[in-house]
Amino acid sequence: MSDRPRLLPLLGATRHGSRDAMTCLYRCGNACDHPVPNMSDNAYFGDVVNAEVSRRGVVRAGAVGALVLGFGGAVAGGAPAAAAPATPVVPGAAGFGRPDGGVGSGALTFKPVPPNTLDSLVVPNGYDHAVVLRWGDPVVPGAPEFDVRAQSAAAQAGQFGYNNDFVGVLPLDGRKRALLVVNHEYTNEDLMFPGFTSQDALSVEQLRIAMAAHGMSVVELERVDGTGQWRPVTKGRRPYNRRVTALATKFELTGPAAGSAHLRTAADPKGRTVVGTLNNCAGGVTPWGTVLSGEENFNQYFVGGDAVAEEVKPKLARYGITTTTRYPSGSRKWERADERFDLAKHPNEANRHGWIVEIDPYDPESRPRKHTALGRFKHEGANVIVARSGHVVAYMGDDERFDYLYKFVSDKKFMKGNSWVARRHNLTLLESGTLYVAELKQSSAGEIDGSGKLPSDGAFDGRGRWIKLVSGNRSYVDGMTAADVLTFTRLAGDKVGATKMDRPEDVEPSLLTGKVYVALTNNTDRGRAGKPAADEANPRNSNKHGQVLELVEDRGDNAGETFAWSLPIVAGDPADPSTFFAGYDKTKVSPISCPDNVAFDATGNLWISTDGNALGSNDGLFATAVEGPERGHLKQFLTVPVGAEACGPFITGDNRSVFVAVQHPGELSGASVEKPASNWPDGDYAKPGVVVAWRLDGGPIGS
């Protein structure tokens, strides 16, 4: 008899708010069933009061200095394998090339897609879409065609992985070729293996298949007939194509914590080489043409926390690892295939996950790296901007109830140019720098009653500061070394009094304004007995729809230490008085629930994808202006199939293509390969996949 909780037999049954029980089980190991890991007494937003701050006093961010990667990840030129790409450029200057008339005016003129529950991907009139890749498609040349009834770990290691999340697209030769980089966050064995009965009944080979289906894929694409459509290259050498897996890929640890006692194991006594990457969620494309990937809910892969030394247990528990029983709820039992997942035998192995990973898609022979200087927590992702000073700044969120918002500022400055010297230098930028955690204060605390009513000053807003945790090898946290701070970053945030947030997920700066946008997905625990009540940044009790936070660094300096914040979007049904859309006429706004990932197009519009729509509709992708009279005019661009989450998204630098990852279609309780809850995309059983949408007339997306 398996000790793994089984799912309800009824399709569509839910356990945790709007998410289905099956998603809760596989994606995050039933995190909502476990105690909140943050047990510190740090102040919540509702406990932190600052002097009244005039919204008119906010300093507007200026133009971003230094050449940075465009919104579409534009990098000029197509270097051969193992060679460096050319200089990163601003959007449209090179790379994907501009359509006639450039990247467009920025006006979002498409007719919004209405909320729906269709088992298909729906785009606006005048647009089309196509599946680029789905689970099992061959990636590495020579990989076999997929057969759901004849799977193997060896085959999966060469095929497109499961449950795609982050999507990045980097050009090879500008207009015709590109590299697609995708995260594969987690697997769902119920929907992968015909005849599935329980996790314990899986063979060791099936466990290894699941491990191979995690990780990342790099796939060469080609543009279709000069349109905004893209498809995989299926002939020729395809030297860039690559699979990175949890099964066998080796990663190099960099930064101050690399080699520390916290990261050493019997298999790696030097603490510098890790096998595999786990639960890769969102990410970002760097100005030097690499991809960052965030390791998120890694805790669910480990067992044996009850057998570790007593002094280690609080550190594991702070990261959501169960220390009271061998097998926590939602355990994947991977230790049956690889004993490194048994903490009773290898107590440091968990410390080797939860990092930001950097991969160079232009160099298929390079070893991916885990950057300890960016701290260890449940990373949703990391997105980079070059500050006016030339230093690189990475913004990050820790996706957990009541955890923190972070940023990293590099010691070195970004080097322009397309030389080998510049490329080698820029590849070291994330290896050393200063890590900060955010403290936010509010301006109208006394007016927040949990209803979502707007304060009398007309805004949910306040001030904030970045608290320094570590700089290089110097710790600023009492009682913790630099290696301690970086390996147990959550504990460091607890010590310095960081502000508890409601699931900060994707965090991304606009490359046009320098302003930073944070997706705060939801928190239905808000206001419950024994839990914090609503505050200005989380203005509703039982918050099931989430909000978007805008952060404006003082003097437009992304490397600075103070900022202003506000909530331009408080999500939900626009007819609900508790919602807010930057003051825009709500009768013209699309309903949105549970913002998860954010991205920008080449004109600076904000695009938002959702996860767990609590309004009864399928998840989708939305767009809004963040400047000017159309600020807050949110419009739904697409919806994904039944049971799916909209991930990515990614808009190419020429504004002609929008990529979206359709994650966990048909992931509803009781579903199986034989009894699918969705038959997207091929009409048989559900397969996660990446889609691209484009305008039929070749014009810019959104216009």
XYZ file of C-alpha atoms in Angstrom:
703
model
C 0.000 0.000 0.000
C 1.399 3.381 -0.994
C 1.692 6.066 1.670
C 1.351 8.684 -1.059
C -1.999 10.532 -0.894
C -4.244 9.497 -3.745
C -6.308 11.897 -5.789
C -10.025 12.315 -5.810
C -11.745 10.207 -8.478
C -13.897 13.060 -9.734
C -12.483 15.091 -12.613
C -11.985 18.685 -11.647
C -11.988 18.201 -7.873
C -9.974 20.835 -6.062
C -8.200 21.074 -2.742
C -6.336 24.345 -2.659
C -8.386 27.254 -3.897
C -8.640 27.334 -7.679
C -5.851 24.861 -8.368
C -6.743 21.244 -8.902
C -5.590 18.708 -6.313
C -3.499 16.928 -8.948
C -1.514 20.093 -9.673
C -0.980 20.691 -5.955
C 0.341 17.159 -5.569
C 2.813 17.108 -8.428
C 3.861 20.712 -8.874
C 4.704 21.690 -5.309
C 4.281 18.536 -3.212
C 1.065 19.755 -1.574
C 2.821 22.816 -0.169
C -0.454 24.256 1.117
C -0.928 21.170 3.313
C 2.327 21.891 5.112
C 2.973 24.631 7.674
C 4.151 27.954 6.261
C 7.976 27.637 6.307
C 8.463 31.236 7.456
C 7.973 31.099 11.233
C 9.927 34.309 11.896
C 8.353 37.271 13.683
C 9.270 39.680 10.890
C 6.725 42.401 10.274
C 4.020 41.876 7.691
C 2.974 44.781 5.504
C 0.115 45.414 7.898
C 2.557 45.870 10.783
C 4.892 48.289 9.038
C 3.739 51.900 8.930
C 5.631 54.726 7.329
C 4.948 58.437 7.190
C 2.440 59.396 4.527
C 4.126 59.407 1.146
C 2.722 61.479 -1.653
C 2.277 59.508 -4.826
C 3.348 62.631 -6.697
C 6.663 62.463 -4.843
C 7.729 59.211 -6.475
C 10.871 59.686 -8.531
C 10.365 58.389 -12.031
C 12.895 55.923 -13.383
C 15.004 57.249 -16.191
C 16.245 55.621 -19.333
C 18.332 52.536 -18.861
C 22.013 53.040 -19.474
C 24.279 50.678 -21.364
C 23.325 48.438 -24.219
C 21.064 45.686 -22.965
C 19.304 42.739 -24.474
C 16.058 43.613 -26.185
C 12.642 42.579 -24.994
C 12.802 39.697 -27.410
C 16.200 38.603 -26.210
C 17.845 39.956 -29.351
C 21.452 38.945 -29.845
C 23.047 39.640 -33.186
C 24.690 37.064 -35.318
C 24.823 33.285 -35.410
C 28.015 31.955 -33.914
C 29.120 28.376 -34.554
C 28.924 25.813 -31.781
C 31.215 26.554 -28.832
C 31.697 30.136 -30.021
C 30.406 33.313 -28.407
C 27.424 35.196 -29.798
C 27.947 38.735 -30.951
C 27.128 41.941 -29.101
C 23.753 42.177 -27.372
C 21.693 44.948 -28.897
C 18.617 47.013 -28.175
C 15.269 45.734 -29.526
C 14.890 45.726 -33.259
C 18.388 46.975 -34.018
C 19.362 43.532 -35.208
C 18.459 39.973 -34.407
C 14.912 39.162 -35.440
C 14.570 42.197 -37.698
C 11.689 44.669 -37.813
C 8.419 44.173 -39.683
C 7.306 46.916 -42.038
C 6.808 50.037 -39.962
C 9.007 48.832 -37.094
C 7.777 47.288 -33.877
C 4.506 49.199 -33.853
C 3.062 52.134 -31.966
C 2.461 50.175 -28.796
C -1.317 50.604 -28.976
C -3.072 47.381 -27.943
C -5.858 47.284 -30.524
C -6.727 43.571 -30.576
C -10.228 42.528 -29.553
C -9.982 40.760 -26.188
C -10.606 37.041 -25.997
C -13.593 36.385 -23.703
C -13.246 34.107 -20.664
C -14.016 30.501 -21.586
C -13.524 26.854 -20.617
C -12.786 25.464 -24.077
C -10.272 22.653 -24.490
C -8.258 24.604 -27.005
C -5.949 27.570 -27.301
C -7.924 30.668 -28.272
C -6.350 33.783 -29.837
C -7.942 37.058 -31.053
C -9.423 37.562 -34.474
C -6.704 38.281 -36.999
C -4.200 36.001 -35.273
C -3.160 32.397 -35.691
C -1.156 29.996 -33.553
C 0.735 26.719 -33.892
C 2.317 24.154 -31.597
C 6.091 24.472 -31.771
C 7.023 21.487 -29.600
C 5.228 19.123 -27.272
C 6.294 16.555 -24.701
C 8.280 13.736 -26.313
C 9.198 15.445 -29.582
C 12.792 14.585 -30.569
C 15.284 17.290 -29.567
C 18.716 15.745 -29.931
C 19.445 14.436 -33.455
C 18.931 10.687 -33.464
C 16.411 10.686 -30.637
C 13.504 8.316 -31.336
C 9.947 9.374 -32.072
C 7.824 9.383 -28.941
C 5.726 6.360 -28.001
C 3.809 6.793 -24.755
C 3.640 2.993 -24.325
C 7.337 2.376 -24.958
C 9.163 5.057 -22.995
C 12.721 4.863 -21.675
C 15.009 7.172 -19.744
C 17.539 7.095 -22.561
C 14.908 8.162 -25.083
C 13.464 10.875 -22.830
C 16.947 12.328 -22.310
C 16.923 13.202 -26.024
C 13.277 14.236 -26.261
C 11.395 17.383 -25.260
C 10.735 17.246 -21.534
C 7.515 17.498 -19.570
C 5.577 20.511 -18.240
C 7.350 23.355 -20.001
C 7.462 26.648 -18.099
C 9.934 29.450 -18.947
C 10.434 30.188 -22.656
C 13.335 32.193 -24.083
C 14.070 32.763 -27.772
C 17.516 33.928 -28.922
C 18.263 34.603 -32.615
C 20.931 32.771 -34.569
C 21.038 34.580 -37.885
C 18.594 37.382 -37.268
C 15.505 36.878 -39.356
C 15.457 33.165 -40.128
C 16.868 31.073 -37.262
C 16.620 31.167 -33.483
C 17.298 29.089 -30.386
C 14.380 28.161 -28.159
C 15.294 27.546 -24.499
C 12.617 25.981 -22.296
C 12.374 24.910 -18.636
C 10.718 21.599 -17.753
C 9.450 22.191 -14.248
C 7.915 18.936 -13.047
C 6.323 15.668 -14.116
C 2.892 14.157 -13.544
C 3.190 10.395 -13.569
C -0.618 9.946 -13.595
C -0.677 11.556 -17.036
C 2.619 10.169 -18.328
C 2.400 6.421 -17.839
C -0.463 4.236 -19.090
C -1.829 2.042 -16.315
C -0.466 4.249 -13.526
C -1.704 3.181 -10.080
C 0.680 4.682 -7.520
C 4.110 6.209 -7.148
C 5.318 3.125 -5.288
C 4.234 0.900 -8.160
C 6.429 2.748 -10.657
C 9.498 0.880 -11.822
C 12.962 2.337 -11.271
C 13.141 2.920 -15.022
C 9.942 4.947 -14.893
C 11.393 7.051 -12.079
C 14.449 7.653 -14.233
C 12.179 8.664 -17.128
C 10.588 11.258 -14.871
C 14.028 12.511 -13.852
C 15.036 12.809 -17.515
C 11.808 14.713 -18.281
C 12.826 17.448 -15.794
C 15.374 20.122 -16.687
C 15.712 22.208 -19.851
C 15.678 21.945 -23.642
C 17.574 23.957 -26.253
C 16.088 23.621 -29.749
C 16.979 25.295 -33.031
C 13.996 26.977 -34.723
C 13.359 28.353 -38.183
C 10.938 31.074 -39.237
C 8.100 29.915 -41.486
C 7.945 31.776 -44.807
C 8.868 35.150 -43.346
C 5.863 35.194 -40.992
C 5.708 35.348 -37.196
C 5.417 31.566 -37.041
C 8.383 29.388 -35.993
C 8.994 25.634 -36.127
C 11.794 23.264 -35.092
C 14.588 22.555 -37.519
C 14.317 18.826 -38.202
C 17.178 18.216 -40.629
C 20.913 18.713 -40.575
C 23.397 18.737 -37.700
C 21.498 21.016 -35.301
C 24.631 21.416 -33.157
C 22.934 23.616 -30.548
C 20.135 21.173 -29.705
C 20.524 19.924 -26.177
C 18.711 18.369 -23.227
C 19.640 19.271 -19.652
C 18.136 16.843 -17.136
C 17.792 16.052 -13.453
C 19.133 12.616 -14.275
C 22.689 13.149 -15.458
C 23.661 16.723 -16.415
C 26.551 18.109 -14.362
C 26.458 21.698 -13.095
C 29.297 23.869 -11.836
C 28.771 25.791 -8.604
C 30.129 29.361 -8.624
C 30.349 32.145 -6.091
C 31.178 32.486 -2.396
C 29.263 29.402 -1.223
C 30.825 27.071 -3.802
C 33.083 24.576 -2.059
C 31.675 25.371 1.374
C 30.922 22.653 3.888
C 27.198 23.133 3.242
C 27.566 21.891 -0.338
C 29.948 18.958 0.069
C 28.743 15.381 -0.299
C 30.315 11.950 -0.454
C 30.026 12.007 -4.232
C 31.357 15.578 -4.428
C 33.743 16.149 -1.512
C 34.876 19.490 -2.999
C 31.320 20.842 -3.139
C 31.648 22.240 -6.647
C 29.793 19.897 -9.011
C 26.070 19.097 -8.811
C 24.191 16.485 -10.818
C 20.878 17.738 -12.150
C 18.532 20.656 -11.792
C 15.093 20.442 -10.157
C 11.710 22.098 -10.542
C 12.898 24.785 -12.948
C 10.163 27.407 -13.064
C 10.586 30.825 -14.684
C 13.766 32.532 -15.852
C 15.210 35.278 -17.976
C 17.516 36.090 -20.881
C 20.695 38.012 -20.061
C 22.232 40.936 -21.993
C 25.163 38.674 -22.898
C 22.985 36.004 -24.504
C 22.582 33.325 -21.838
C 19.479 32.049 -20.073
C 18.771 32.077 -16.338
C 16.539 29.414 -14.821
C 15.066 29.346 -11.308
C 14.995 26.173 -9.212
C 11.763 26.392 -7.237
C 9.941 23.611 -5.312
C 12.988 21.360 -4.933
C 11.981 20.290 -1.407
C 9.457 17.710 -2.623
C 12.143 15.485 -4.156
C 13.865 14.609 -0.876
C 13.048 12.062 1.813
C 14.652 11.129 5.105
C 14.544 14.564 6.713
C 13.557 12.950 9.991
C 16.958 11.218 10.233
C 19.256 14.232 9.861
C 21.080 15.802 12.797
C 18.842 17.867 15.068
C 20.778 21.080 14.410
C 20.151 20.674 10.665
C 16.380 20.202 10.891
C 15.414 23.887 11.320
C 17.320 24.790 8.169
C 15.592 22.066 6.171
C 12.190 22.965 7.592
C 12.640 26.618 6.603
C 12.797 25.360 3.009
C 9.675 23.217 3.318
C 11.451 19.896 3.800
C 9.617 17.633 6.239
C 11.764 16.646 9.222
C 9.189 14.688 11.251
C 8.659 11.726 8.951
C 10.664 9.935 6.303
C 8.137 10.384 3.515
C 6.361 13.744 3.355
C 3.039 14.241 1.623
C 3.658 14.348 -2.099
C 7.002 12.519 -2.031
C 8.192 11.347 -5.421
C 10.256 8.460 -4.023
C 13.201 9.266 -6.282
C 15.583 7.783 -3.729
C 14.575 4.398 -5.172
C 16.377 5.409 -8.361
C 19.163 7.529 -6.861
C 20.098 7.509 -3.173
C 21.308 11.130 -3.242
C 17.664 12.094 -2.688
C 17.730 10.355 0.708
C 18.782 12.984 3.248
C 19.364 10.292 5.843
C 22.367 9.279 3.729
C 23.231 12.572 2.056
C 22.010 15.469 4.250
C 23.696 18.189 2.176
C 22.193 17.210 -1.154
C 19.148 19.463 -0.685
C 21.479 22.452 -0.240
C 22.716 21.911 -3.789
C 19.315 22.864 -5.208
C 17.280 26.061 -5.028
C 19.726 28.204 -7.011
C 19.661 30.328 -10.146
C 21.040 28.297 -13.046
C 22.775 29.888 -16.052
C 23.046 28.065 -19.361
C 24.796 29.232 -22.532
C 22.631 28.031 -25.451
C 25.258 29.144 -27.961
C 27.834 26.752 -26.508
C 26.388 23.231 -26.296
C 29.631 21.906 -24.809
C 29.586 24.328 -21.893
C 28.638 23.162 -18.416
C 25.619 24.967 -16.922
C 26.320 26.821 -13.675
C 24.512 27.354 -10.377
C 25.304 30.834 -9.053
C 25.480 30.867 -5.269
C 25.973 34.654 -5.165
C 22.275 35.068 -6.027
C 21.144 33.192 -2.926
C 19.224 29.991 -2.349
C 15.444 29.885 -1.998
C 12.433 28.800 -4.049
C 13.367 30.840 -7.092
C 10.552 31.617 -9.483
C 13.198 33.059 -11.800
C 15.618 35.946 -12.306
C 15.530 38.867 -14.727
C 18.431 41.173 -15.472
C 18.864 44.829 -16.328
C 22.071 46.856 -16.730
C 22.063 49.835 -14.357
C 23.279 53.288 -15.383
C 26.559 52.522 -13.645
C 27.074 49.479 -15.864
C 26.541 47.005 -13.034
C 24.159 44.134 -13.707
C 21.061 43.929 -11.502
C 18.991 40.740 -11.162
C 15.522 40.797 -9.554
C 14.104 37.650 -7.949
C 11.063 36.422 -6.032
C 10.774 33.578 -3.512
C 7.521 31.821 -4.437
C 6.145 30.896 -1.030
C 3.418 32.318 1.173
C 4.908 35.141 3.268
C 8.408 35.018 1.803
C 10.638 37.692 0.331
C 11.639 39.800 -2.653
C 15.354 39.991 -3.547
C 17.805 41.691 -5.868
C 21.464 41.129 -6.769
C 23.925 43.787 -7.962
C 27.118 42.570 -9.628
C 30.590 43.631 -8.524
C 31.798 43.877 -12.107
C 30.362 46.016 -14.879
C 28.832 44.817 -18.119
C 31.316 44.995 -20.999
C 30.043 46.070 -24.409
C 31.355 44.631 -27.631
C 31.423 41.353 -29.498
C 34.929 40.233 -28.657
C 35.869 37.025 -26.887
C 37.219 39.196 -24.085
C 33.809 40.842 -23.568
C 31.973 37.530 -23.665
C 34.296 35.823 -21.202
C 34.036 38.818 -18.878
C 30.233 39.003 -18.993
C 29.911 35.300 -18.267
C 31.431 36.020 -14.835
C 29.065 38.845 -13.848
C 26.796 36.714 -11.669
C 29.629 35.083 -9.744
C 30.178 37.931 -7.279
C 28.150 40.864 -6.038
C 25.777 42.145 -3.386
C 22.547 40.378 -2.453
C 19.672 42.398 -0.980
C 16.249 41.592 0.454
C 13.329 44.030 0.404
C 11.640 45.848 3.262
C 8.416 47.615 2.225
C 6.507 50.250 4.154
C 3.063 51.661 3.454
C 1.458 55.066 3.347
C -2.191 54.437 4.321
C -2.095 51.518 6.732
C -4.890 52.853 8.906
C -7.343 52.815 5.989
C -6.925 49.170 4.979
C -9.910 47.115 6.177
C -9.545 43.949 4.095
C -12.266 44.839 1.617
C -9.940 46.135 -1.097
C -11.282 49.676 -0.757
C -8.892 52.215 -2.244
C -7.240 54.552 0.315
C -8.169 58.235 0.324
C -4.950 59.192 -1.475
C -6.139 57.177 -4.484
C -3.395 54.571 -4.471
C -2.062 51.483 -2.779
C 1.522 52.647 -2.342
C 4.501 53.237 -0.087
C 8.264 53.373 0.236
C 10.889 50.662 0.602
C 14.548 49.871 1.027
C 16.909 47.088 0.031
C 18.594 45.480 3.049
C 22.118 44.289 2.353
C 22.650 40.597 3.181
C 26.051 39.821 1.743
C 28.611 41.455 -0.518
C 31.222 39.181 -2.029
C 32.608 37.170 0.875
C 31.412 39.631 3.515
C 28.234 38.884 5.453
C 26.061 41.673 6.848
C 23.926 39.278 8.906
C 24.935 38.745 12.516
C 26.000 35.209 13.305
C 26.117 34.087 9.674
C 29.054 33.769 7.289
C 28.718 34.660 3.626
C 28.335 30.953 2.792
C 25.655 30.673 5.489
C 23.726 33.650 4.117
C 23.828 32.413 0.538
C 22.969 28.792 1.340
C 20.257 29.617 3.884
C 19.088 32.905 2.440
C 15.602 32.616 3.899
C 17.070 32.485 7.396
C 19.154 35.560 6.624
C 16.041 37.411 5.478
C 14.336 36.410 8.718
C 17.190 37.822 10.769
C 17.283 41.253 9.126
C 13.533 41.827 9.222
C 12.614 41.524 5.548
C 8.960 42.101 4.645
C 6.781 39.034 4.250
C 5.105 38.934 0.838
C 2.258 36.945 -0.673
C 3.953 34.539 -3.060
C 6.228 36.849 -5.050
C 6.648 35.030 -8.341
C 8.029 36.519 -11.548
C 9.906 39.828 -11.106
C 10.957 41.705 -14.234
C 12.297 45.196 -14.974
C 11.142 47.153 -17.989
C 14.144 47.847 -20.168
C 12.514 51.078 -21.377
C 11.729 52.682 -18.009
C 13.737 50.706 -15.451
C 10.562 50.150 -13.400
C 10.166 46.685 -11.930
C 6.989 44.590 -11.935
C 6.230 41.776 -9.486
C 3.489 39.149 -9.860
C 1.958 38.396 -6.449
C -0.217 35.419 -7.286
C -2.583 35.018 -4.308
C -2.855 34.114 -0.635
C -6.164 32.768 0.631
C -4.625 32.551 4.114
C -4.667 36.335 4.352
C -6.880 37.347 7.255
C -7.584 33.840 8.527
C -7.450 33.077 12.237
C -3.878 33.400 13.430
C -2.723 34.820 10.094
C -1.972 38.435 9.133
C -4.881 40.579 8.015
C -4.946 42.643 4.842
C -2.478 45.494 4.397
C -1.828 48.079 1.728
C 0.168 45.819 -0.559
C -2.271 42.946 0.023
C -5.503 44.902 0.451
C -7.984 42.018 0.621
C -8.546 39.280 3.151
C -8.924 35.768 1.686
C -7.029 37.044 -1.341
C -7.629 34.487 -4.075
C -6.940 36.641 -7.136
C -3.568 38.310 -6.427
C -2.083 41.603 -7.593
C 0.803 43.183 -9.506
C 3.327 45.402 -7.720
C 5.262 48.182 -9.460
C 8.618 49.112 -7.944
C 10.357 52.376 -8.948
C 13.972 52.679 -7.869
C 14.878 56.147 -6.572
C 16.603 58.369 -9.165
C 16.074 55.600 -11.698
C 19.075 53.774 -10.242
C 18.475 50.032 -10.384
C 21.615 49.513 -8.320
C 20.341 51.818 -5.558
C 19.030 50.933 -2.108
C 15.685 52.789 -1.836
C 12.511 52.732 -3.900
C 8.808 53.568 -4.111
C 6.152 50.925 -4.703
C 2.499 50.830 -5.749
C -0.141 48.363 -6.922
C -1.263 49.210 -10.465
C -3.408 46.047 -10.640
C -5.476 44.379 -7.939
C -6.773 41.369 -9.844
C -10.222 39.810 -10.068
C -13.541 40.517 -11.762
C -13.605 44.197 -12.785
C -17.215 44.312 -11.592
C -15.981 43.544 -8.080
C -15.368 46.809 -6.197
C -12.274 45.298 -4.575
C -10.401 45.281 -7.903
C -8.224 48.085 -9.244
C -6.703 48.697 -12.668
C -4.561 51.830 -12.251
C -7.723 53.934 -12.201
C -8.800 52.882 -15.703
C -12.500 52.470 -16.552
C -13.165 48.953 -15.282
C -16.098 48.377 -17.646
C -13.501 48.106 -20.430
C -11.071 45.770 -18.629
C -10.749 41.982 -18.961
C -11.138 39.920 -15.779
C -7.858 38.449 -14.537
C -7.007 36.110 -11.662
C -3.713 34.836 -10.226
C -0.943 36.693 -12.115
C 2.139 34.489 -12.343
C 4.630 35.463 -15.062
C 5.310 38.890 -16.574
C 7.087 40.004 -19.745
C 7.422 43.068 -21.966
C 7.069 43.646 -25.670
C 9.378 45.937 -27.628
C 7.175 48.989 -27.031
C 7.038 48.503 -23.256
C 3.608 46.959 -22.786
C 3.332 44.585 -19.826
C 2.173 41.028 -20.582
C 0.877 38.861 -17.734
C 0.187 35.121 -17.713
C -1.961 33.474 -15.054
C -1.862 30.323 -12.938
C -4.995 29.030 -11.192
C -7.735 31.345 -12.429
C -10.245 31.582 -9.563
C -12.956 33.158 -11.749
C -14.054 29.898 -13.372
C -12.327 30.468 -16.720
C -9.243 28.894 -18.235
C -5.920 30.598 -17.559
C -4.504 32.927 -20.154
C -2.231 35.752 -21.292
C -3.083 39.452 -20.855
C -1.525 42.747 -21.937
C -1.712 46.330 -20.717
C 0.090 49.615 -21.154
C 1.991 50.723 -18.048
C 2.515 54.327 -19.130
C 0.177 56.959 -20.562
C -3.618 57.209 -20.758
C -4.077 53.479 -21.506
C -2.282 52.420 -18.312
C -4.439 49.788 -16.634
C -6.471 48.953 -19.757
C -5.906 45.218 -19.386
C -6.982 42.987 -22.275
C -6.951 39.200 -22.537
C -4.887 38.033 -25.514
C -5.330 34.261 -25.318
C -6.637 31.404 -23.217
C -5.067 27.977 -22.769
C -6.855 24.599 -22.714
C -8.705 22.947 -19.843
C -6.599 22.326 -16.736
C -3.590 24.180 -18.182
C -1.531 27.104 -16.950
C -0.173 29.821 -19.240
C 3.609 30.063 -18.768
C 6.427 31.932 -20.435
C 5.515 34.270 -22.048
C 8.082 35.626 -24.523
C 7.635 38.288 -27.220
C 10.380 38.430 -29.835
C 12.366 41.628 -30.307
C 10.671 42.400 -33.619
C 7.249 42.212 -31.913
C 6.030 39.674 -34.459
C 5.751 36.495 -32.366
C 4.532 35.667 -28.877
C 5.558 32.328 -27.372
C 3.589 30.725 -24.539
C 4.194 27.475 -22.687
C 1.018 25.493 -22.127
C 1.782 23.677 -18.886
C -0.158 20.735 -17.415
C -3.142 20.619 -19.827
C -5.819 18.258 -18.529
C -4.274 18.119 -15.076
C -7.526 17.362 -13.257
C -8.099 14.810 -10.528
C -9.041 11.415 -11.870
C -7.496 12.019 -15.294
C -5.083 9.524 -16.837
C -3.555 8.624 -20.176
C -6.520 6.332 -20.815
C -9.058 8.816 -19.448
C -7.746 12.267 -20.360
C -9.443 15.434 -19.115
C -7.977 17.251 -22.141
C -6.948 15.982 -25.557
C -4.853 19.050 -26.410
C -2.874 19.365 -28.643
C -3.229 16.266 -30.815
C -6.707 14.951 -30.089
C -5.600 11.916 -28.071
C -4.151 12.488 -24.567
C -2.878 15.688 -22.974
C 0.691 16.792 -23.685
C 2.345 19.964 -22.394
C 3.712 22.060 -25.229
C 5.009 25.411 -26.444
C 2.923 27.464 -28.866
C 3.625 30.550 -30.942
C 1.000 33.103 -31.974
C 1.327 35.726 -34.699
C -0.677 38.244 -36.695
C -1.926 36.943 -40.002
C -1.062 40.207 -41.751
C 2.525 40.138 -40.456
C 2.087 43.179 -38.234
C 3.324 43.664 -34.682
C 1.757 41.656 -31.870
C -0.977 43.447 -29.936
C -1.491 46.265 -32.422
